[in-house]
Amino acid sequence: MADSCFDSDSSDDFWNFAAGVARPGTSTAGNVDLSDIEVSSVHTSDLSDFSTGEFSDDNDDSSDSAAMEDVQDGDGWTSRLRDVTLNPFASSVGPQHDLEPSSSPLDFFFLLFNVTAFTDIAAEINRYAAFKQESVPDRRWTPTTPPEVKAFFGMQ
């Protein structure tokens, strides 16, 4: 048997059902009276993190809310809105380099991966290999060098 709430195309039937109003030919038995809904599970101790004036009603035009101080926490945050002054952005935008537009793609690549980067990558490869050699030794392994890493990147 279908629920009588969903038999009609009228949206009023839904709202009447939600409010506990009986449709003609139905019973309100089993419907929830909205006055039976309680909020007894909310304890005021749960709200102890909030100060008394932290939240206010939008329609509250009383003089005590206007006289509240602009209290800041230790990090400078406040519950009051105020205008923010932004300094004008005056720095150069885009890539900052001395290469000519006619430079090769390899010149641009070396802006990102310089000699220090290849040296660091080789050192980390060797460190990882030494760690793995402890559990599974490989007699053929030899430490890699920055030029080898550079050649590997070039082949990729």
C-alpha positions as protocol buffer text, in pm:
chain_id: "A"
residue {
  index: 1
  type: MET
  ca { x: 0 y: 0 z: 0 }
}
residue {
  index: 2
  type: ALA
  ca { x: 148 y: 332 z: -108 }
}
residue {
  index: 3
  type: ASP
  ca { x: 197 y: 609 z: 143 }
}
residue {
  index: 4
  type: SER
  ca { x: -81 y: 865 z: 101 }
}
residue {
  index: 5
  type: CYS
  ca { x: 168 y: 1148 z: 125 }
}
residue {
  index: 6
  type: PHE
  ca { x: 302 y: 1071 z: -222 }
}
residue {
  index: 7
  type: ASP
  ca { x: -31 y: 1017 z: -402 }
}
residue {
  index: 8
  type: SER
  ca { x: -85 y: 1380 z: -502 }
}
residue {
  index: 9
  type: ASP
  ca { x: 92 y: 1611 z: -741 }
}
residue {
  index: 10
  type: SER
  ca { x: 21 y: 1905 z: -511 }
}
residue {
  index: 11
  type: SER
  ca { x: 318 y: 2040 z: -320 }
}
residue {
  index: 12
  type: ASP
  ca { x: 75 y: 2162 z: -51 }
}
residue {
  index: 13
  type: ASP
  ca { x: 16 y: 1798 z: 48 }
}
residue {
  index: 14
  type: PHE
  ca { x: 382 y: 1762 z: 138 }
}
residue {
  index: 15
  type: TRP
  ca { x: 384 y: 2072 z: 356 }
}
residue {
  index: 16
  type: ASN
  ca { x: 57 y: 1974 z: 519 }
}
residue {
  index: 17
  type: PHE
  ca { x: 200 y: 1631 z: 598 }
}
residue {
  index: 18
  type: ALA
  ca { x: 516 y: 1786 z: 741 }
}
residue {
  index: 19
  type: ALA
  ca { x: 308 y: 2015 z: 962 }
}
residue {
  index: 20
  type: GLY
  ca { x: 87 y: 1725 z: 1081 }
}
residue {
  index: 21
  type: VAL
  ca { x: -226 y: 1840 z: 894 }
}
residue {
  index: 22
  type: ALA
  ca { x: -443 y: 1547 z: 787 }
}
residue {
  index: 23
  type: ARG
  ca { x: -554 y: 1512 z: 427 }
}
residue {
  index: 24
  type: PRO
  ca { x: -921 y: 1434 z: 369 }
}
residue {
  index: 25
  type: GLY
  ca { x: -981 y: 1062 z: 422 }
}
residue {
  index: 26
  type: THR
  ca { x: -658 y: 1011 z: 622 }
}
residue {
  index: 27
  type: SER
  ca { x: -574 y: 1003 z: 989 }
}
residue {
  index: 28
  type: THR
  ca { x: -320 y: 1208 z: 1179 }
}
residue {
  index: 29
  type: ALA
  ca { x: -243 y: 904 z: 1395 }
}
residue {
  index: 30
  type: GLY
  ca { x: 131 y: 843 z: 1391 }
}
residue {
  index: 31
  type: ASN
  ca { x: 214 y: 1191 z: 1260 }
}
residue {
  index: 32
  type: VAL
  ca { x: 461 y: 1386 z: 1467 }
}
residue {
  index: 33
  type: ASP
  ca { x: 331 y: 1696 z: 1637 }
}
residue {
  index: 34
  type: LEU
  ca { x: 594 y: 1964 z: 1585 }
}
residue {
  index: 35
  type: SER
  ca { x: 550 y: 2074 z: 1946 }
}
residue {
  index: 36
  type: ASP
  ca { x: 684 y: 1732 z: 2051 }
}
residue {
  index: 37
  type: ILE
  ca { x: 1029 y: 1808 z: 1905 }
}
residue {
  index: 38
  type: GLU
  ca { x: 1273 y: 1891 z: 2183 }
}
residue {
  index: 39
  type: VAL
  ca { x: 1624 y: 2022 z: 2197 }
}
residue {
  index: 40
  type: SER
  ca { x: 1695 y: 1883 z: 2542 }
}
residue {
  index: 41
  type: SER
  ca { x: 2011 y: 1717 z: 2416 }
}
residue {
  index: 42
  type: VAL
  ca { x: 2179 y: 2059 z: 2381 }
}
residue {
  index: 43
  type: HIS
  ca { x: 2355 y: 2161 z: 2698 }
}
residue {
  index: 44
  type: THR
  ca { x: 2468 y: 2515 z: 2760 }
}
residue {
  index: 45
  type: SER
  ca { x: 2807 y: 2381 z: 2863 }
}
residue {
  index: 46
  type: ASP
  ca { x: 2854 y: 2281 z: 2496 }
}
residue {
  index: 47
  type: LEU
  ca { x: 2845 y: 2650 z: 2410 }
}
residue {
  index: 48
  type: SER
  ca { x: 3114 y: 2750 z: 2659 }
}
residue {
  index: 49
  type: ASP
  ca { x: 3365 y: 2823 z: 2381 }
}
residue {
  index: 50
  type: PHE
  ca { x: 3159 y: 3120 z: 2265 }
}
residue {
  index: 51
  type: SER
  ca { x: 3155 y: 3460 z: 2429 }
}
residue {
  index: 52
  type: THR
  ca { x: 2820 y: 3618 z: 2506 }
}
residue {
  index: 53
  type: GLY
  ca { x: 2842 y: 3885 z: 2239 }
}
residue {
  index: 54
  type: GLU
  ca { x: 3007 y: 3675 z: 1972 }
}
residue {
  index: 55
  type: PHE
  ca { x: 2684 y: 3605 z: 1785 }
}
residue {
  index: 56
  type: SER
  ca { x: 2403 y: 3851 z: 1741 }
}
residue {
  index: 57
  type: ASP
  ca { x: 2072 y: 3854 z: 1559 }
}
residue {
  index: 58
  type: ASP
  ca { x: 2080 y: 4041 z: 1227 }
}
residue {
  index: 59
  type: ASN
  ca { x: 1769 y: 4233 z: 1332 }
}
residue {
  index: 60
  type: ASP
  ca { x: 1917 y: 4339 z: 1666 }
}
residue {
  index: 61
  type: ASP
  ca { x: 1958 y: 4715 z: 1651 }
}
residue {
  index: 62
  type: SER
  ca { x: 1995 y: 4760 z: 2024 }
}
residue {
  index: 63
  type: SER
  ca { x: 2245 y: 5009 z: 2156 }
}
residue {
  index: 64
  type: ASP
  ca { x: 2438 y: 4748 z: 2356 }
}
residue {
  index: 65
  type: SER
  ca { x: 2539 y: 4558 z: 2040 }
}
residue {
  index: 66
  type: ALA
  ca { x: 2664 y: 4881 z: 1883 }
}
residue {
  index: 67
  type: ALA
  ca { x: 2864 y: 4960 z: 2195 }
}
residue {
  index: 68
  type: MET
  ca { x: 3040 y: 4621 z: 2203 }
}
residue {
  index: 69
  type: GLU
  ca { x: 3417 y: 4639 z: 2183 }
}
residue {
  index: 70
  type: ASP
  ca { x: 3616 y: 4511 z: 1887 }
}
residue {
  index: 71
  type: VAL
  ca { x: 3782 y: 4229 z: 2081 }
}
residue {
  index: 72
  type: GLN
  ca { x: 4072 y: 4053 z: 1909 }
}
residue {
  index: 73
  type: ASP
  ca { x: 4217 y: 3717 z: 1997 }
}
residue {
  index: 74
  type: GLY
  ca { x: 4592 y: 3655 z: 2023 }
}
residue {
  index: 75
  type: ASP
  ca { x: 4632 y: 3619 z: 1646 }
}
residue {
  index: 76
  type: GLY
  ca { x: 4456 y: 3947 z: 1563 }
}
residue {
  index: 77
  type: TRP
  ca { x: 4126 y: 3791 z: 1449 }
}
residue {
  index: 78
  type: THR
  ca { x: 3805 y: 3969 z: 1534 }
}
residue {
  index: 79
  type: SER
  ca { x: 3435 y: 3909 z: 1479 }
}
residue {
  index: 80
  type: ARG
  ca { x: 3386 y: 4264 z: 1348 }
}
residue {
  index: 81
  type: LEU
  ca { x: 3418 y: 4336 z: 977 }
}
residue {
  index: 82
  type: ARG
  ca { x: 3622 y: 4635 z: 868 }
}
residue {
  index: 83
  type: ASP
  ca { x: 3775 y: 4768 z: 549 }
}
residue {
  index: 84
  type: VAL
  ca { x: 4105 y: 4617 z: 443 }
}
residue {
  index: 85
  type: THR
  ca { x: 4378 y: 4826 z: 287 }
}
residue {
  index: 86
  type: LEU
  ca { x: 4578 y: 4650 z: 18 }
}
residue {
  index: 87
  type: ASN
  ca { x: 4910 y: 4786 z: -103 }
}
residue {
  index: 88
  type: PRO
  ca { x: 4928 y: 4825 z: -480 }
}
residue {
  index: 89
  type: PHE
  ca { x: 5104 y: 4542 z: -661 }
}
residue {
  index: 90
  type: ALA
  ca { x: 5418 y: 4696 z: -812 }
}
residue {
  index: 91
  type: SER
  ca { x: 5640 y: 4391 z: -878 }
}
residue {
  index: 92
  type: SER
  ca { x: 5724 y: 4258 z: -1221 }
}
residue {
  index: 93
  type: VAL
  ca { x: 5510 y: 3966 z: -1335 }
}
residue {
  index: 94
  type: GLY
  ca { x: 5605 y: 3663 z: -1539 }
}
residue {
  index: 95
  type: PRO
  ca { x: 5932 y: 3471 z: -1557 }
}
residue {
  index: 96
  type: GLN
  ca { x: 6232 y: 3671 z: -1436 }
}
residue {
  index: 97
  type: HIS
  ca { x: 6544 y: 3587 z: -1638 }
}
residue {
  index: 98
  type: ASP
  ca { x: 6809 y: 3739 z: -1860 }
}
residue {
  index: 99
  type: LEU
  ca { x: 6759 y: 3509 z: -2160 }
}
residue {
  index: 100
  type: GLU
  ca { x: 6671 y: 3647 z: -2501 }
}
residue {
  index: 101
  type: PRO
  ca { x: 6344 y: 3534 z: -2660 }
}
residue {
  index: 102
  type: SER
  ca { x: 6555 y: 3362 z: -2928 }
}
residue {
  index: 103
  type: SER
  ca { x: 6731 y: 3140 z: -2667 }
}
residue {
  index: 104
  type: SER
  ca { x: 6711 y: 2764 z: -2709 }
}
residue {
  index: 105
  type: PRO
  ca { x: 6470 y: 2546 z: -2508 }
}
residue {
  index: 106
  type: LEU
  ca { x: 6777 y: 2393 z: -2341 }
}
residue {
  index: 107
  type: ASP
  ca { x: 6875 y: 2735 z: -2207 }
}
residue {
  index: 108
  type: PHE
  ca { x: 6530 y: 2768 z: -2048 }
}
residue {
  index: 109
  type: PHE
  ca { x: 6557 y: 2412 z: -1912 }
}
residue {
  index: 110
  type: PHE
  ca { x: 6883 y: 2499 z: -1736 }
}
residue {
  index: 111
  type: LEU
  ca { x: 6708 y: 2788 z: -1561 }
}
residue {
  index: 112
  type: LEU
  ca { x: 6508 y: 2522 z: -1373 }
}
residue {
  index: 113
  type: PHE
  ca { x: 6772 y: 2249 z: -1344 }
}
residue {
  index: 114
  type: ASN
  ca { x: 7113 y: 2402 z: -1278 }
}
residue {
  index: 115
  type: VAL
  ca { x: 7438 y: 2225 z: -1182 }
}
residue {
  index: 116
  type: THR
  ca { x: 7338 y: 2223 z: -814 }
}
residue {
  index: 117
  type: ALA
  ca { x: 7011 y: 2045 z: -897 }
}
residue {
  index: 118
  type: PHE
  ca { x: 7190 y: 1764 z: -1083 }
}
residue {
  index: 119
  type: THR
  ca { x: 7441 y: 1730 z: -798 }
}
residue {
  index: 120
  type: ASP
  ca { x: 7158 y: 1704 z: -542 }
}
residue {
  index: 121
  type: ILE
  ca { x: 6966 y: 1451 z: -753 }
}
residue {
  index: 122
  type: ALA
  ca { x: 7280 y: 1234 z: -792 }
}
residue {
  index: 123
  type: ALA
  ca { x: 7343 y: 1249 z: -415 }
}
residue {
  index: 124
  type: GLU
  ca { x: 6985 y: 1138 z: -338 }
}
residue {
  index: 125
  type: ILE
  ca { x: 7002 y: 855 z: -594 }
}
residue {
  index: 126
  type: ASN
  ca { x: 7323 y: 731 z: -431 }
}
residue {
  index: 127
  type: ARG
  ca { x: 7176 y: 763 z: -81 }
}
residue {
  index: 128
  type: TYR
  ca { x: 6867 y: 560 z: -181 }
}
residue {
  index: 129
  type: ALA
  ca { x: 7084 y: 299 z: -355 }
}
residue {
  index: 130
  type: ALA
  ca { x: 7298 y: 259 z: -40 }
}
residue {
  index: 131
  type: PHE
  ca { x: 6981 y: 207 z: 165 }
}
residue {
  index: 132
  type: LYS
  ca { x: 6854 y: -60 z: -77 }
}
residue {
  index: 133
  type: GLN
  ca { x: 7199 y: -226 z: -92 }
}
residue {
  index: 134
  type: GLU
  ca { x: 7165 y: -309 z: 278 }
}
residue {
  index: 135
  type: SER
  ca { x: 6873 y: -546 z: 211 }
}
residue {
  index: 136
  type: VAL
  ca { x: 6953 y: -665 z: -144 }
}
residue {
  index: 137
  type: PRO
  ca { x: 7319 y: -613 z: -236 }
}
residue {
  index: 138
  type: ASP
  ca { x: 7409 y: -562 z: -603 }
}
residue {
  index: 139
  type: ARG
  ca { x: 7782 y: -594 z: -680 }
}
residue {
  index: 140
  type: ARG
  ca { x: 7734 y: -422 z: -1017 }
}
residue {
  index: 141
  type: TRP
  ca { x: 7611 y: -94 z: -863 }
}
residue {
  index: 142
  type: THR
  ca { x: 7841 y: 206 z: -887 }
}
residue {
  index: 143
  type: PRO
  ca { x: 7754 y: 551 z: -752 }
}
residue {
  index: 144
  type: THR
  ca { x: 7607 y: 783 z: -1012 }
}
residue {
  index: 145
  type: THR
  ca { x: 7746 y: 1125 z: -1099 }
}
residue {
  index: 146
  type: PRO
  ca { x: 7581 y: 1458 z: -1189 }
}
residue {
  index: 147
  type: PRO
  ca { x: 7682 y: 1425 z: -1560 }
}
residue {
  index: 148
  type: GLU
  ca { x: 7512 y: 1081 z: -1570 }
}
residue {
  index: 149
  type: VAL
  ca { x: 7194 y: 1229 z: -1422 }
}
residue {
  index: 150
  type: LYS
  ca { x: 7212 y: 1513 z: -1675 }
}
residue {
  index: 151
  type: ALA
  ca { x: 7249 y: 1258 z: -1960 }
}
residue {
  index: 152
  type: PHE
  ca { x: 6952 y: 1059 z: -1825 }
}
residue {
  index: 153
  type: PHE
  ca { x: 6735 y: 1373 z: -1817 }
}
residue {
  index: 154
  type: GLY
  ca { x: 6848 y: 1457 z: -2170 }
}
residue {
  index: 155
  type: MET
  ca { x: 6741 y: 1113 z: -2299 }
}
residue {
  index: 156
  type: GLN
  ca { x: 6399 y: 1152 z: -2141 }
}
